[in-house]
PDB file of C-alpha atoms in Angstrom:
ATOM      1  CA  UNK A 166    -135.170 -26.165  10.779  1.00  0.00           C
ATOM      2  CA  UNK A 167    -137.038 -27.642   7.809  1.00  0.00           C
ATOM      3  CA  UNK A 168    -139.470 -30.301   9.055  1.00  0.00           C
ATOM      4  CA  UNK A 169    -140.622 -33.402   7.159  1.00  0.00           C
ATOM      5  CA  UNK A 170    -143.754 -35.022   8.570  1.00  0.00           C
ATOM      6  CA  UNK A 171    -143.343 -38.809   8.271  1.00  0.00           C
ATOM      7  CA  UNK A 172    -146.659 -40.647   8.505  1.00  0.00           C
ATOM      8  CA  UNK A 173    -146.536 -44.283   9.586  1.00  0.00           C
ATOM      9  CA  UNK A 174    -149.270 -46.917   9.296  1.00  0.00           C
ATOM     10  CA  UNK A 175    -147.523 -50.060  10.581  1.00  0.00           C
ATOM     11  CA  UNK A 176    -147.429 -51.242  14.187  1.00  0.00           C
ATOM     12  CA  UNK A 177    -143.638 -51.326  13.874  1.00  0.00           C
ATOM     13  CA  UNK A 178    -142.828 -48.197  11.857  1.00  0.00           C
ATOM     14  CA  UNK A 179    -139.523 -47.643  10.116  1.00  0.00           C
ATOM     15  CA  UNK A 180    -137.819 -44.981   8.017  1.00  0.00           C
ATOM     16  CA  UNK A 181    -135.555 -47.470   6.274  1.00  0.00           C
ATOM     17  CA  UNK A 182    -133.494 -46.184   3.389  1.00  0.00           C
ATOM     18  CA  UNK A 183    -135.267 -42.812   3.490  1.00  0.00           C
ATOM     19  CA  UNK A 184    -133.673 -41.757   6.770  1.00  0.00           C
ATOM     20  CA  UNK A 185    -130.054 -41.298   5.692  1.00  0.00           C
ATOM     21  CA  UNK A 186    -130.689 -38.965   2.723  1.00  0.00           C
ATOM     22  CA  UNK A 187    -133.213 -36.871   4.660  1.00  0.00           C
ATOM     23  CA  UNK A 188    -130.880 -36.397   7.606  1.00  0.00           C
ATOM     24  CA  UNK A 189    -127.912 -35.683   5.338  1.00  0.00           C
ATOM     25  CA  UNK A 190    -129.794 -32.592   4.123  1.00  0.00           C
ATOM     26  CA  UNK A 191    -130.295 -31.448   7.703  1.00  0.00           C
ATOM     27  CA  UNK A 192    -134.047 -32.026   7.667  1.00  0.00           C
ATOM     28  CA  UNK A 193    -135.948 -32.482  10.917  1.00  0.00           C
ATOM     29  CA  UNK A 194    -138.019 -35.686  10.915  1.00  0.00           C
ATOM     30  CA  UNK A 195    -141.387 -35.531  12.690  1.00  0.00           C
ATOM     31  CA  UNK A 196    -142.712 -39.099  12.939  1.00  0.00           C
ATOM     32  CA  UNK A 197    -146.397 -39.748  13.612  1.00  0.00           C
ATOM     33  CA  UNK A 198    -148.383 -42.981  13.766  1.00  0.00           C
ATOM     34  CA  UNK A 199    -151.611 -42.129  11.965  1.00  0.00           C
ATOM     35  CA  UNK A 200    -153.697 -44.516  14.080  1.00  0.00           C
ATOM     36  CA  UNK A 201    -152.801 -42.936  17.413  1.00  0.00           C
ATOM     37  CA  UNK A 202    -151.048 -39.574  16.969  1.00  0.00           C
ATOM     38  CA  UNK A 203    -152.709 -36.257  16.132  1.00  0.00           C
ATOM     39  CA  UNK A 204    -151.646 -34.743  12.829  1.00  0.00           C
ATOM     40  CA  UNK A 205    -150.211 -31.228  12.735  1.00  0.00           C
ATOM     41  CA  UNK A 206    -151.661 -28.377  10.733  1.00  0.00           C
ATOM     42  CA  UNK A 207    -150.146 -27.966   7.286  1.00  0.00           C
ATOM     43  CA  UNK A 208    -148.410 -24.712   8.215  1.00  0.00           C
ATOM     44  CA  UNK A 209    -146.459 -26.574  10.914  1.00  0.00           C
ATOM     45  CA  UNK A 210    -144.554 -28.757   8.420  1.00  0.00           C
ATOM     46  CA  UNK A 211    -142.520 -28.207   5.264  1.00  0.00           C
ATOM     47  CA  UNK A 212    -143.163 -31.575   3.590  1.00  0.00           C
ATOM     48  CA  UNK A 213    -144.991 -34.871   4.050  1.00  0.00           C
ATOM     49  CA  UNK A 214    -143.682 -38.400   3.529  1.00  0.00           C
ATOM     50  CA  UNK A 215    -146.448 -40.999   3.839  1.00  0.00           C
ATOM     51  CA  UNK A 216    -145.279 -44.595   4.184  1.00  0.00           C
ATOM     52  CA  UNK A 217    -146.919 -47.952   3.469  1.00  0.00           C
ATOM     53  CA  UNK A 218    -149.127 -50.070   5.666  1.00  0.00           C
ATOM     54  CA  UNK A 219    -151.324 -53.131   5.881  1.00  0.00           C
ATOM     55  CA  UNK A 220    -154.548 -51.087   5.775  1.00  0.00           C
ATOM     56  CA  UNK A 221    -156.631 -50.665   2.642  1.00  0.00           C
ATOM     57  CA  UNK A 222    -157.169 -47.317   0.951  1.00  0.00           C
ATOM     58  CA  UNK A 223    -160.190 -48.698  -0.925  1.00  0.00           C
ATOM     59  CA  UNK A 224    -162.945 -48.456   1.660  1.00  0.00           C
ATOM     60  CA  UNK A 225    -163.797 -46.048   4.473  1.00  0.00           C
ATOM     61  CA  UNK A 226    -161.365 -45.984   7.392  1.00  0.00           C
ATOM     62  CA  UNK A 227    -161.918 -43.360  10.065  1.00  0.00           C
ATOM     63  CA  UNK A 228    -158.244 -43.373  11.042  1.00  0.00           C
ATOM     64  CA  UNK A 229    -157.205 -42.377   7.499  1.00  0.00           C
ATOM     65  CA  UNK A 230    -159.671 -39.511   7.002  1.00  0.00           C
ATOM     66  CA  UNK A 231    -157.513 -36.764   8.559  1.00  0.00           C
ATOM     67  CA  UNK A 232    -154.523 -37.928   6.533  1.00  0.00           C
ATOM     68  CA  UNK A 233    -156.516 -37.791   3.290  1.00  0.00           C
ATOM     69  CA  UNK A 234    -157.494 -34.215   4.092  1.00  0.00           C
ATOM     70  CA  UNK A 235    -153.919 -33.229   4.926  1.00  0.00           C
ATOM     71  CA  UNK A 236    -152.496 -34.831   1.776  1.00  0.00           C
ATOM     72  CA  UNK A 237    -155.102 -33.110  -0.392  1.00  0.00           C
ATOM     73  CA  UNK A 238    -154.407 -29.737   1.199  1.00  0.00           C
ATOM     74  CA  UNK A 239    -150.642 -30.151   0.846  1.00  0.00           C
ATOM     75  CA  UNK A 240    -150.763 -31.230  -2.797  1.00  0.00           C
ATOM     76  CA  UNK A 241    -152.956 -28.289  -3.787  1.00  0.00           C
ATOM     77  CA  UNK A 242    -150.855 -25.850  -1.729  1.00  0.00           C
ATOM     78  CA  UNK A 243    -147.586 -26.968  -3.349  1.00  0.00           C
ATOM     79  CA  UNK A 244    -146.151 -28.391  -0.124  1.00  0.00           C
ATOM     80  CA  UNK A 245    -143.862 -31.325  -1.103  1.00  0.00           C
ATOM     81  CA  UNK A 246    -145.489 -34.742  -0.663  1.00  0.00           C
ATOM     82  CA  UNK A 247    -144.194 -38.229  -1.361  1.00  0.00           C
ATOM     83  CA  UNK A 248    -146.609 -41.132  -0.860  1.00  0.00           C
ATOM     84  CA  UNK A 249    -145.239 -44.677  -0.823  1.00  0.00           C
ATOM     85  CA  UNK A 250    -147.483 -47.703  -1.537  1.00  0.00           C
ATOM     86  CA  UNK A 251    -150.402 -47.105   0.874  1.00  0.00           C
ATOM     87  CA  UNK A 252    -149.242 -43.487   1.081  1.00  0.00           C
ATOM     88  CA  UNK A 253    -149.324 -43.250  -2.715  1.00  0.00           C
ATOM     89  CA  UNK A 254    -152.770 -44.825  -2.815  1.00  0.00           C
ATOM     90  CA  UNK A 255    -154.016 -42.344  -0.218  1.00  0.00           C
ATOM     91  CA  UNK A 256    -152.575 -39.408  -2.148  1.00  0.00           C
ATOM     92  CA  UNK A 257    -154.240 -40.658  -5.341  1.00  0.00           C
ATOM     93  CA  UNK A 258    -157.549 -41.063  -3.510  1.00  0.00           C
ATOM     94  CA  UNK A 259    -157.200 -37.618  -1.902  1.00  0.00           C
ATOM     95  CA  UNK A 260    -156.834 -36.182  -5.412  1.00  0.00           C
ATOM     96  CA  UNK A 261    -159.988 -37.905  -6.633  1.00  0.00           C
ATOM     97  CA  UNK A 262    -158.570 -41.023  -8.293  1.00  0.00           C
ATOM     98  CA  UNK A 263    -160.049 -44.484  -7.892  1.00  0.00           C
ATOM     99  CA  UNK A 264    -158.220 -46.931  -5.620  1.00  0.00           C
ATOM    100  CA  UNK A 265    -159.218 -50.554  -6.135  1.00  0.00           C
ATOM    101  CA  UNK A 266    -158.316 -54.119  -5.311  1.00  0.00           C
ATOM    102  CA  UNK A 267    -156.187 -55.823  -7.913  1.00  0.00           C
ATOM    103  CA  UNK A 268    -157.208 -59.332  -9.009  1.00  0.00           C
ATOM    104  CA  UNK A 269    -154.238 -60.737  -7.112  1.00  0.00           C
ATOM    105  CA  UNK A 270    -151.858 -59.590  -4.406  1.00  0.00           C
ATOM    106  CA  UNK A 271    -148.367 -58.689  -5.693  1.00  0.00           C
ATOM    107  CA  UNK A 272    -145.043 -59.601  -4.098  1.00  0.00           C
ATOM    108  CA  UNK A 273    -142.463 -58.917  -6.789  1.00  0.00           C
ATOM    109  CA  UNK A 274    -139.801 -56.614  -8.180  1.00  0.00           C
ATOM    110  CA  UNK A 275    -140.816 -54.800 -11.391  1.00  0.00           C
ATOM    111  CA  UNK A 276    -138.518 -53.005 -13.808  1.00  0.00           C
ATOM    112  CA  UNK A 277    -139.784 -49.484 -14.505  1.00  0.00           C
ATOM    113  CA  UNK A 278    -138.771 -46.878 -17.062  1.00  0.00           C
ATOM    114  CA  UNK A 279    -139.282 -43.092 -17.003  1.00  0.00           C
ATOM    115  CA  UNK A 280    -142.200 -41.927 -19.133  1.00  0.00           C
ATOM    116  CA  UNK A 281    -141.431 -38.203 -18.795  1.00  0.00           C
ATOM    117  CA  UNK A 282    -138.676 -36.066 -17.335  1.00  0.00           C
ATOM    118  CA  UNK A 283    -139.067 -35.853 -13.572  1.00  0.00           C
ATOM    119  CA  UNK A 284    -136.830 -34.421 -10.826  1.00  0.00           C
ATOM    120  CA  UNK A 285    -137.231 -37.524  -8.626  1.00  0.00           C
ATOM    121  CA  UNK A 286    -137.174 -40.245 -11.273  1.00  0.00           C
ATOM    122  CA  UNK A 287    -134.632 -39.489 -13.984  1.00  0.00           C
ATOM    123  CA  UNK A 288    -133.567 -43.095 -14.649  1.00  0.00           C
ATOM    124  CA  UNK A 289    -134.951 -46.620 -14.721  1.00  0.00           C
ATOM    125  CA  UNK A 290    -135.699 -48.244 -11.366  1.00  0.00           C
ATOM    126  CA  UNK A 291    -136.622 -51.686 -10.131  1.00  0.00           C
ATOM    127  CA  UNK A 292    -139.527 -51.294  -7.733  1.00  0.00           C
ATOM    128  CA  UNK A 293    -140.298 -53.638  -4.853  1.00  0.00           C
ATOM    129  CA  UNK A 294    -144.031 -54.375  -4.658  1.00  0.00           C
ATOM    130  CA  UNK A 295    -145.859 -55.794  -1.641  1.00  0.00           C
ATOM    131  CA  UNK A 296    -149.425 -54.677  -2.330  1.00  0.00           C
ATOM    132  CA  UNK A 297    -153.004 -55.687  -2.955  1.00  0.00           C
ATOM    133  CA  UNK A 298    -154.592 -52.323  -3.794  1.00  0.00           C
ATOM    134  CA  UNK A 299    -153.739 -50.275  -6.879  1.00  0.00           C
ATOM    135  CA  UNK A 300    -154.748 -46.811  -8.070  1.00  0.00           C
ATOM    136  CA  UNK A 301    -155.690 -44.936 -11.215  1.00  0.00           C
ATOM    137  CA  UNK A 302    -154.127 -41.683 -12.376  1.00  0.00           C
ATOM    138  CA  UNK A 303    -155.577 -38.612 -10.626  1.00  0.00           C
ATOM    139  CA  UNK A 304    -157.053 -35.980 -12.909  1.00  0.00           C
ATOM    140  CA  UNK A 305    -154.409 -33.392 -13.745  1.00  0.00           C
ATOM    141  CA  UNK A 306    -151.521 -35.654 -12.689  1.00  0.00           C
ATOM    142  CA  UNK A 307    -148.671 -36.892 -14.891  1.00  0.00           C
ATOM    143  CA  UNK A 308    -147.791 -40.598 -15.062  1.00  0.00           C
ATOM    144  CA  UNK A 309    -144.006 -40.773 -14.675  1.00  0.00           C
ATOM    145  CA  UNK A 310    -143.015 -44.464 -14.592  1.00  0.00           C
ATOM    146  CA  UNK A 311    -144.186 -47.505 -16.534  1.00  0.00           C
ATOM    147  CA  UNK A 312    -145.235 -49.901 -17.776  1.00  0.00           C
ATOM    148  CA  UNK A 313    -148.504 -50.241 -15.937  1.00  0.00           C
ATOM    149  CA  UNK A 314    -149.513 -53.628 -14.696  1.00  0.00           C
ATOM    150  CA  UNK A 315    -152.610 -53.596 -12.504  1.00  0.00           C
ATOM    151  CA  UNK A 316    -152.473 -49.862 -11.860  1.00  0.00           C
ATOM    152  CA  UNK A 317    -150.354 -46.712 -12.066  1.00  0.00           C
ATOM    153  CA  UNK A 318    -146.786 -47.171 -10.842  1.00  0.00           C
ATOM    154  CA  UNK A 319    -145.940 -43.523 -10.142  1.00  0.00           C
ATOM    155  CA  UNK A 320    -147.392 -40.076 -10.752  1.00  0.00           C
ATOM    156  CA  UNK A 321    -146.647 -36.411 -10.096  1.00  0.00           C
ATOM    157  CA  UNK A 322    -149.322 -33.867  -9.275  1.00  0.00           C
ATOM    158  CA  UNK A 323    -148.214 -30.299  -9.845  1.00  0.00           C
ATOM    159  CA  UNK A 324    -144.529 -29.719  -9.190  1.00  0.00           C
ATOM    160  CA  UNK A 325    -144.179 -31.154  -5.685  1.00  0.00           C
ATOM    161  CA  UNK A 326    -146.484 -34.120  -5.028  1.00  0.00           C
ATOM    162  CA  UNK A 327    -145.590 -37.703  -5.938  1.00  0.00           C
ATOM    163  CA  UNK A 328    -147.280 -41.047  -5.377  1.00  0.00           C
ATOM    164  CA  UNK A 329    -145.613 -44.416  -6.023  1.00  0.00           C
ATOM    165  CA  UNK A 330    -146.953 -47.958  -5.814  1.00  0.00           C
ATOM    166  CA  UNK A 331    -143.659 -49.585  -4.808  1.00  0.00           C
ATOM    167  CA  UNK A 332    -141.317 -49.510  -1.787  1.00  0.00           C
ATOM    168  CA  UNK A 333    -138.044 -47.616  -2.407  1.00  0.00           C
ATOM    169  CA  UNK A 334    -137.417 -47.313   1.346  1.00  0.00           C
ATOM    170  CA  UNK A 335    -137.255 -51.019   2.214  1.00  0.00           C
ATOM    171  CA  UNK A 336    -133.971 -52.724   3.110  1.00  0.00           C
ATOM    172  CA  UNK A 337    -133.103 -56.359   3.797  1.00  0.00           C
ATOM    173  CA  UNK A 338    -133.780 -56.196   7.537  1.00  0.00           C
ATOM    174  CA  UNK A 339    -137.251 -54.795   6.909  1.00  0.00           C
ATOM    175  CA  UNK A 340    -137.980 -57.554   4.420  1.00  0.00           C
ATOM    176  CA  UNK A 341    -136.981 -60.182   6.981  1.00  0.00           C
ATOM    177  CA  UNK A 342    -139.589 -58.718   9.306  1.00  0.00           C
ATOM    178  CA  UNK A 343    -142.215 -58.704   6.572  1.00  0.00           C
ATOM    179  CA  UNK A 344    -141.643 -62.368   5.786  1.00  0.00           C
ATOM    180  CA  UNK A 345    -142.124 -63.147   9.481  1.00  0.00           C
ATOM    181  CA  UNK A 346    -145.255 -60.991   9.852  1.00  0.00           C
ATOM    182  CA  UNK A 347    -146.919 -61.141   6.446  1.00  0.00           C
ATOM    183  CA  UNK A 348    -145.737 -64.504   5.164  1.00  0.00           C
ATOM    184  CA  UNK A 349    -149.294 -65.559   4.349  1.00  0.00           C
ATOM    185  CA  UNK A 350    -149.368 -62.868   1.648  1.00  0.00           C
ATOM    186  CA  UNK A 351    -146.937 -64.909  -0.452  1.00  0.00           C
ATOM    187  CA  UNK A 352    -149.430 -67.666  -1.246  1.00  0.00           C
ATOM    188  CA  UNK A 353    -151.997 -64.999  -2.171  1.00  0.00           C
ATOM    189  CA  UNK A 354    -149.416 -63.561  -4.578  1.00  0.00           C
ATOM    190  CA  UNK A 355    -148.651 -66.966  -6.081  1.00  0.00           C
ATOM    191  CA  UNK A 356    -144.999 -67.088  -4.984  1.00  0.00           C
ATOM    192  CA  UNK A 357    -143.063 -69.072  -2.414  1.00  0.00           C
ATOM    193  CA  UNK A 358    -140.751 -67.477   0.124  1.00  0.00           C
ATOM    194  CA  UNK A 359    -137.824 -69.160  -1.630  1.00  0.00           C
ATOM    195  CA  UNK A 360    -138.798 -67.537  -4.937  1.00  0.00           C
ATOM    196  CA  UNK A 361    -139.368 -64.141  -3.353  1.00  0.00           C
ATOM    197  CA  UNK A 362    -136.088 -64.179  -1.457  1.00  0.00           C
ATOM    198  CA  UNK A 363    -134.212 -65.219  -4.592  1.00  0.00           C
ATOM    199  CA  UNK A 364    -135.551 -62.095  -6.304  1.00  0.00           C
ATOM    200  CA  UNK A 365    -134.552 -60.043  -3.244  1.00  0.00           C
ATOM    201  CA  UNK A 366    -130.971 -61.296  -3.424  1.00  0.00           C
ATOM    202  CA  UNK A 367    -130.826 -60.253  -7.064  1.00  0.00           C
ATOM    203  CA  UNK A 368    -132.363 -56.795  -6.607  1.00  0.00           C
ATOM    204  CA  UNK A 369    -131.491 -55.586  -3.103  1.00  0.00           C
ATOM    205  CA  UNK A 370    -127.857 -54.683  -3.942  1.00  0.00           C
ATOM    206  CA  UNK A 371    -129.176 -51.841  -6.144  1.00  0.00           C
ATOM    207  CA  UNK A 372    -131.966 -50.776  -3.789  1.00  0.00           C
ATOM    208  CA  UNK A 373    -129.823 -48.568  -1.532  1.00  0.00           C
ATOM    209  CA  UNK A 374    -128.376 -46.592  -4.456  1.00  0.00           C
ATOM    210  CA  UNK A 375    -131.838 -46.125  -5.972  1.00  0.00           C
ATOM    211  CA  UNK A 376    -133.192 -44.972  -2.620  1.00  0.00           C
ATOM    212  CA  UNK A 377    -130.304 -42.579  -2.153  1.00  0.00           C
ATOM    213  CA  UNK A 378    -131.038 -40.880  -5.469  1.00  0.00           C
ATOM    214  CA  UNK A 379    -134.779 -40.687  -4.867  1.00  0.00           C
ATOM    215  CA  UNK A 380    -134.807 -39.443  -1.285  1.00  0.00           C
ATOM    216  CA  UNK A 381    -131.922 -37.036  -1.903  1.00  0.00           C
ATOM    217  CA  UNK A 382    -133.845 -35.557  -4.831  1.00  0.00           C
ATOM    218  CA  UNK A 383    -136.950 -35.261  -2.644  1.00  0.00           C
ATOM    219  CA  UNK A 384    -134.897 -33.625   0.104  1.00  0.00           C
ATOM    220  CA  UNK A 385    -133.621 -31.080  -2.427  1.00  0.00           C
ATOM    221  CA  UNK A 386    -137.202 -30.261  -3.436  1.00  0.00           C
ATOM    222  CA  UNK A 387    -138.172 -29.923   0.231  1.00  0.00           C
ATOM    223  CA  UNK A 388    -135.241 -27.630   1.030  1.00  0.00           C
ATOM    224  CA  UNK A 389    -135.885 -25.396  -1.997  1.00  0.00           C
ATOM    225  CA  UNK A 390    -139.609 -25.238  -1.235  1.00  0.00           C
ATOM    226  CA  UNK A 391    -139.009 -24.320   2.411  1.00  0.00           C
ATOM    227  CA  UNK A 392    -136.544 -21.601   1.428  1.00  0.00           C
ATOM    228  CA  UNK A 393    -139.025 -20.175  -1.071  1.00  0.00           C
ATOM    229  CA  UNK A 394    -141.843 -20.151   1.459  1.00  0.00           C
ATOM    230  CA  UNK A 395    -139.628 -18.503   4.083  1.00  0.00           C
ATOM    231  CA  UNK A 396    -138.586 -15.789   1.612  1.00  0.00           C
ATOM    232  CA  UNK A 397    -142.203 -15.011   0.767  1.00  0.00           C
ATOM    233  CA  UNK A 398    -143.274 -14.485   4.378  1.00  0.00           C
TER     234      UNK A 398
END
């Protein structure tokens, strides 16, 4: 069975809106908490999905070192990778790009348009941002969504590695938990919970459909890649 390694960084991990599309393609989901679980060798998995977290990708963090190495190896080997928020920042850093603190934390939905043709992002999206760090474009990568604000919104490296700054996997229940756990981030972002939740009510109805398209497209890439690798053995 084709295995997708899902890397979690939160104390309460979740697959959110990514789970349904991945399972509908018959993919096996191997979940690991990066802080406490050993990571497999690259030849033990067919793809990597790295989720967000409250950690920073800017400075040294011993718990993130093995993940950086694995992401770098996968991207250069053509193993499908999708990094989300912290995961996208780590992929960018693994590929040599600068990750930095933005002047202000962001809690907002941003409208994004395709900049080039891409198999995962073939239409406009509205991306949910809960972040403080941002990243530059890795050398050799293609910027695929814009406009930029503090940093790159999404990039593709080669044919099978993607990093995004926003959260396509988050649903309403997850957001409720974030408001309870990370509510102090709102003041740092210059918004009230009432303002943020009003934006959520406007945007969340489209989030599931967007996520379905994205994670289904990624699952297709994963399935095709695994079949190609199996045929070449």
